[in-house]
Coordinates of C-alpha atoms in Angstrom, one line a residue:
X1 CA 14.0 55.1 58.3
X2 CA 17.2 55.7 60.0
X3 CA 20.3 55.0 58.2
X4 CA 22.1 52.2 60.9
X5 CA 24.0 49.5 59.3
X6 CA 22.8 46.1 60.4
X7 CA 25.0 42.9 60.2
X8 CA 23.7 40.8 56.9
X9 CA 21.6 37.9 57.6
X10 CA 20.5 34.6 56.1
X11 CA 19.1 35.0 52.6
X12 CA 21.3 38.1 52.0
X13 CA 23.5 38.0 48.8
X14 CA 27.0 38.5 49.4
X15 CA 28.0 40.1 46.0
X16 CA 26.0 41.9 43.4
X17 CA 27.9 42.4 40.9
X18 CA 31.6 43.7 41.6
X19 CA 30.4 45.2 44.8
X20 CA 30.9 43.2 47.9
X21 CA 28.0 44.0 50.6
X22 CA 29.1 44.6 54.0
X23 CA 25.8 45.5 55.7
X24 CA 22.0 46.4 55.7
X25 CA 21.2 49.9 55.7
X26 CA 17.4 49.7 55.1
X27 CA 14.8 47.6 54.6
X28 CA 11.4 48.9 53.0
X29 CA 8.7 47.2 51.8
X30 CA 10.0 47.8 47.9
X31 CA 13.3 46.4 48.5
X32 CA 16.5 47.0 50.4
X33 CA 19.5 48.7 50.7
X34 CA 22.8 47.6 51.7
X35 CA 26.5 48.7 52.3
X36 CA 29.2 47.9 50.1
X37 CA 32.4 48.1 48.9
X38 CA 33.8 48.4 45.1
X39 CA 36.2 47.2 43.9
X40 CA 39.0 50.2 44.4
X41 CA 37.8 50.3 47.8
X42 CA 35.1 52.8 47.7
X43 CA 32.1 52.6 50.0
X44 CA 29.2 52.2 48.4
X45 CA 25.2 51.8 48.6
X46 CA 23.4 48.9 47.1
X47 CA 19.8 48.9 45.9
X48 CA 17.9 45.6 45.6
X49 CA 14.4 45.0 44.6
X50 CA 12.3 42.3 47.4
X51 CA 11.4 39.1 45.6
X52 CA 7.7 40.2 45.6
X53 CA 8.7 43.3 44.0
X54 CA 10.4 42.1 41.6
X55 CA 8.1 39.3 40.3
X56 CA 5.8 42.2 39.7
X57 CA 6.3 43.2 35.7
X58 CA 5.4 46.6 36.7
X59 CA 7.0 47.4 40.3
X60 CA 9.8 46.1 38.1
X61 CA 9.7 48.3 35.0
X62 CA 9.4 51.7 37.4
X63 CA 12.4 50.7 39.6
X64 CA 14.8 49.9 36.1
X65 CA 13.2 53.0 34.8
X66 CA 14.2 55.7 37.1
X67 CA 17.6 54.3 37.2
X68 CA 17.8 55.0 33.3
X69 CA 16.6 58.7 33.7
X70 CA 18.4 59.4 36.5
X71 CA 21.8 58.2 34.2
X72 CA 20.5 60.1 31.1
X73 CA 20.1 62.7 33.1
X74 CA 23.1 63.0 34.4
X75 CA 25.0 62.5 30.3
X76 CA 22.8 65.4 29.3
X77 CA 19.6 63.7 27.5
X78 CA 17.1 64.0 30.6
X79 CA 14.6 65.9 28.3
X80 CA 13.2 63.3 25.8
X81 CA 13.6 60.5 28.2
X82 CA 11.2 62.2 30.8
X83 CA 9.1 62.8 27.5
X84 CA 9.1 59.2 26.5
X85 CA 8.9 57.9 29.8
X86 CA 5.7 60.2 31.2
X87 CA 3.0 58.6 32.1
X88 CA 5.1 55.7 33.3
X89 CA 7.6 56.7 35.9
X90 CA 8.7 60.6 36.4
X91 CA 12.8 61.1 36.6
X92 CA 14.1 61.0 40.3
X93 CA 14.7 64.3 41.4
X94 CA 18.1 65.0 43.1
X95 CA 19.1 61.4 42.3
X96 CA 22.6 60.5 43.2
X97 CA 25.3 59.2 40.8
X98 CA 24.3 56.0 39.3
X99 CA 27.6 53.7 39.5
X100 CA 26.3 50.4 37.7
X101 CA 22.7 48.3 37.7
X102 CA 21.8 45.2 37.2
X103 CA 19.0 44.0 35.3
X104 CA 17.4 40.8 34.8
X105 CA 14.7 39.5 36.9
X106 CA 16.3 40.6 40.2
X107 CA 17.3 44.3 39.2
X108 CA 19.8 46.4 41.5
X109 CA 21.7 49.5 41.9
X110 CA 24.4 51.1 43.1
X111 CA 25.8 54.7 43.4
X112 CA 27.7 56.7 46.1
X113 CA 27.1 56.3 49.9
X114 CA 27.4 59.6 51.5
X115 CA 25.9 59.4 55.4
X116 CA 24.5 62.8 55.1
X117 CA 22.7 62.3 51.5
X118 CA 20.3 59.8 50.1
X119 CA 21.7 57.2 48.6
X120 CA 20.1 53.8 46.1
X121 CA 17.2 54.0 48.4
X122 CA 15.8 56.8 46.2
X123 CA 15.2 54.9 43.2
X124 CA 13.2 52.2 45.8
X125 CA 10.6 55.6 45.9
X126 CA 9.4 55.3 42.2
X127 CA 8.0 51.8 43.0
X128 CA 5.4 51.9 45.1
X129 CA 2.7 53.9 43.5
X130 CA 0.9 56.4 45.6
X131 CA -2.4 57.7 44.5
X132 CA -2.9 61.8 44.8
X133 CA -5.5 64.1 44.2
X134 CA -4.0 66.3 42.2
X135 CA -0.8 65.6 40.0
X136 CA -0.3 63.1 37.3
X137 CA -1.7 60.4 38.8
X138 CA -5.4 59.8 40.3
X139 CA -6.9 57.3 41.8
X140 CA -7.2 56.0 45.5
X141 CA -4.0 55.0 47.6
X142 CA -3.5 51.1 46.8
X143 CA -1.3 48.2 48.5
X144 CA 0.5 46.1 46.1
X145 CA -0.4 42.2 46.6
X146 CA 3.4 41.4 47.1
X147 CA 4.3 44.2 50.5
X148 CA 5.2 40.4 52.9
X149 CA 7.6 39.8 50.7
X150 CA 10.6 41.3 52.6
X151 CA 13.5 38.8 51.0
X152 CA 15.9 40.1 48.7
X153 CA 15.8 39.3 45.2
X154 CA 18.8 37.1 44.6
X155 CA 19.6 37.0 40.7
X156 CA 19.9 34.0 38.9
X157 CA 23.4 33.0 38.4
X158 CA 24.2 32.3 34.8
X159 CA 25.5 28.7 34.6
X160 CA 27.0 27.0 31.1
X161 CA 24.2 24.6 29.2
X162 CA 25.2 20.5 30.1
X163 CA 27.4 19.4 27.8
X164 CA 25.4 17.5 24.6
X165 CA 26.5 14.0 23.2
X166 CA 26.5 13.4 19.6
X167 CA 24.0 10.9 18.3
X168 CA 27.1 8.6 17.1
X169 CA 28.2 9.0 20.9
X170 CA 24.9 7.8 22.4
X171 CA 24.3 4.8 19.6
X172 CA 27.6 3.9 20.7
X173 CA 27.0 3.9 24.7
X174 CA 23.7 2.1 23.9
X175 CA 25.3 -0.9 22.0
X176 CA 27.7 -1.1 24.8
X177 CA 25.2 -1.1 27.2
X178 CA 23.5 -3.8 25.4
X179 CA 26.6 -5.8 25.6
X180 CA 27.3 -5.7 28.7
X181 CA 23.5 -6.7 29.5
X182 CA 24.1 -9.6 27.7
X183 CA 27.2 -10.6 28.7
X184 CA 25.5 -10.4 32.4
X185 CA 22.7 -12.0 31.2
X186 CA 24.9 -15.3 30.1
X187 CA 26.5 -15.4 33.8
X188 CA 23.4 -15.4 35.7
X189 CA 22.3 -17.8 33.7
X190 CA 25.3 -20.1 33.4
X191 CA 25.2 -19.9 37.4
X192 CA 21.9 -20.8 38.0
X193 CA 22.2 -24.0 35.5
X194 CA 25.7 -25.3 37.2
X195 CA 23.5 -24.9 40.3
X196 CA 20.3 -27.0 39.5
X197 CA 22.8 -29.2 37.7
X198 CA 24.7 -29.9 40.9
X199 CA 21.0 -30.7 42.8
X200 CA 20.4 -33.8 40.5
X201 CA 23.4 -35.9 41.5
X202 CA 23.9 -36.5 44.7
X203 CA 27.2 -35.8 46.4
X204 CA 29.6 -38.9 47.0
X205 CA 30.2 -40.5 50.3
X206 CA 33.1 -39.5 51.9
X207 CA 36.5 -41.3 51.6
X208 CA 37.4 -44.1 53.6
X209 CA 39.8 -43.8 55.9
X210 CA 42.0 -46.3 56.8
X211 CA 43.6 -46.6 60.2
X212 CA 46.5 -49.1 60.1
X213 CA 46.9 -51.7 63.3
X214 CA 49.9 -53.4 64.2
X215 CA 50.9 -57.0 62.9
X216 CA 49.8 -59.8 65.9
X217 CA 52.7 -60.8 68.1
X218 CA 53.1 -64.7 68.3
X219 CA 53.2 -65.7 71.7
X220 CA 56.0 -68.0 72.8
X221 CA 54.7 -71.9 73.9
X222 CA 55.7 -73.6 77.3
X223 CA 58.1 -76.1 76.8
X224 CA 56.5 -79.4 78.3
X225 CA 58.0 -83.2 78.9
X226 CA 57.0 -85.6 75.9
X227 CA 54.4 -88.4 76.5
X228 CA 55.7 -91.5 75.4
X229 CA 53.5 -93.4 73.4
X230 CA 53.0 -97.1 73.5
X231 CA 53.7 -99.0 70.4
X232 CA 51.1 -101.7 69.2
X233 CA 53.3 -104.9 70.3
X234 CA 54.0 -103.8 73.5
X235 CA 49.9 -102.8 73.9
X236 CA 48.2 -106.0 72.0
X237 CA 44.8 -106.1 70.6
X238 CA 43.2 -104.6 73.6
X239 CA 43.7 -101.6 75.5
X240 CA 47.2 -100.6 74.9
X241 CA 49.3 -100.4 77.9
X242 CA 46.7 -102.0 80.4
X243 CA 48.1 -105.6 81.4
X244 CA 51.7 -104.5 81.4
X245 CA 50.5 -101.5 84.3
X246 CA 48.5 -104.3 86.3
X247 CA 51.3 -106.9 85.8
X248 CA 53.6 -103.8 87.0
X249 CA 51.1 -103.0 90.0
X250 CA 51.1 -107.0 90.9
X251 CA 54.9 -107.3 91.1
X252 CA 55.0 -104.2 93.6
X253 CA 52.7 -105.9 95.7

């Protein structure tokens, strides 16, 4: 594969470890490789593992594995690794320098990038397993179950356990909890009481309101002539008044 940096995309971590990735180099079906930077500046090429590689125990163990020779080698103690490790994984020839890994469950490395020389990618090599005729390995060439998986193994960041109560501290929530239950508990209760209380007795009327009116005004009386009124001699025993207005007619006449 040609080595052309590629802008990251979604799903691509943005650090591993103190090395800041700028770009993807390659990406192969055992994992891929990105541009960095460290932190003095240098540029640098990143090695990451795909998530189906490295849920696999052994693509796993191979990939941390040449990493370790290839740094043995290179502090003088290649022989008995190679010796302990045969049969496993072979040391990386021409490796590059190995500049710091990570381990864990989503494994990386990173050494030197030099355009004209192979960088991380060659520790990606060791993990796929090739089957040969002749060599240490036999067999028929195989396909491992987890070649789809083309995302990058993200490691798992390493977050401080939730902070732990004391039993006194719970006991002591839990009785204030009960409380306060309680206490609620009263009010609703108390409420709904005042309110069924209020249903038996009916509300009372309204208050009358009184609208004063003015006193009566007396109304004044005509003034009318007196009727004189014949006194008993004057009238006699009969109809008072009557032969004294005939005897008064009769003289007229």
């Amino acid at each position: 594969m040609a080595d052309v940096a590629t802008p990251l995309q979604y799903g691509d971590p943005p650090l591993l470890g103190p090395f800041v990735l700028q770009a993807r180099l390659r990406v192969g079906p055992a994992g891929l490789v990105y541009l960095g930077q460290g932190p003095d500046g240098r540029a640098v090429s990143v090695a990451v593992l795909t998530k189906g590689a490295a849920r696999d125990p052994a693509a796993r163990d191979r990939f941390v594995t040449a990493i370790r020779e290839a740094a043995a080698g290179r502090n003088g103690v290649r022989g008995w690794v190679v010796r302990a490790s045969r049969g496993r994984t072979a040391v990386v020839e021409g490796a590059p320098q190995v500049l710091a890994m990570g381990g864990g469950t989503a494994p990386w490395v990173a050494t030197p990038y030099e355009p004209d020389r192979a960088g991380a990618e060659r520790f990606l090599e060791p993990v796929l397993v090739r089957g040969t005729l002749i060599g240490e390995r036999h067999g028929p060439d195989f396909a491992p179950h987890w070649l789809g998986d083309r995302a990058p193994a993200l490691p798992v960041p390493r977050t401080a356990p939730p902070p732990t109560e004391t039993r006194r501290a719970v006991i002591v929530a839990a009785v204030v909890l009960a409380v306060l239950l309680s206490l609620l508990t009263s009010m609703l209760w108390l409420l709904f009481r005042g309110e069924e209380e209020l249903d038996r007795f009916p509300p009372p009327p309204p208050a009358t309101l009184f609208v004063p009116t003015p006193p009566p005004v007396p109304m004044t009386p005509v003034p009318q002539q007196p009727t004189p009124s014949p006194s008993p001699t004057e009238s006699g025993p009969g109809t008072p008044g009557t032969e004294d207005r005939d005897d008064e007619a009769g003289g007229e006449i």
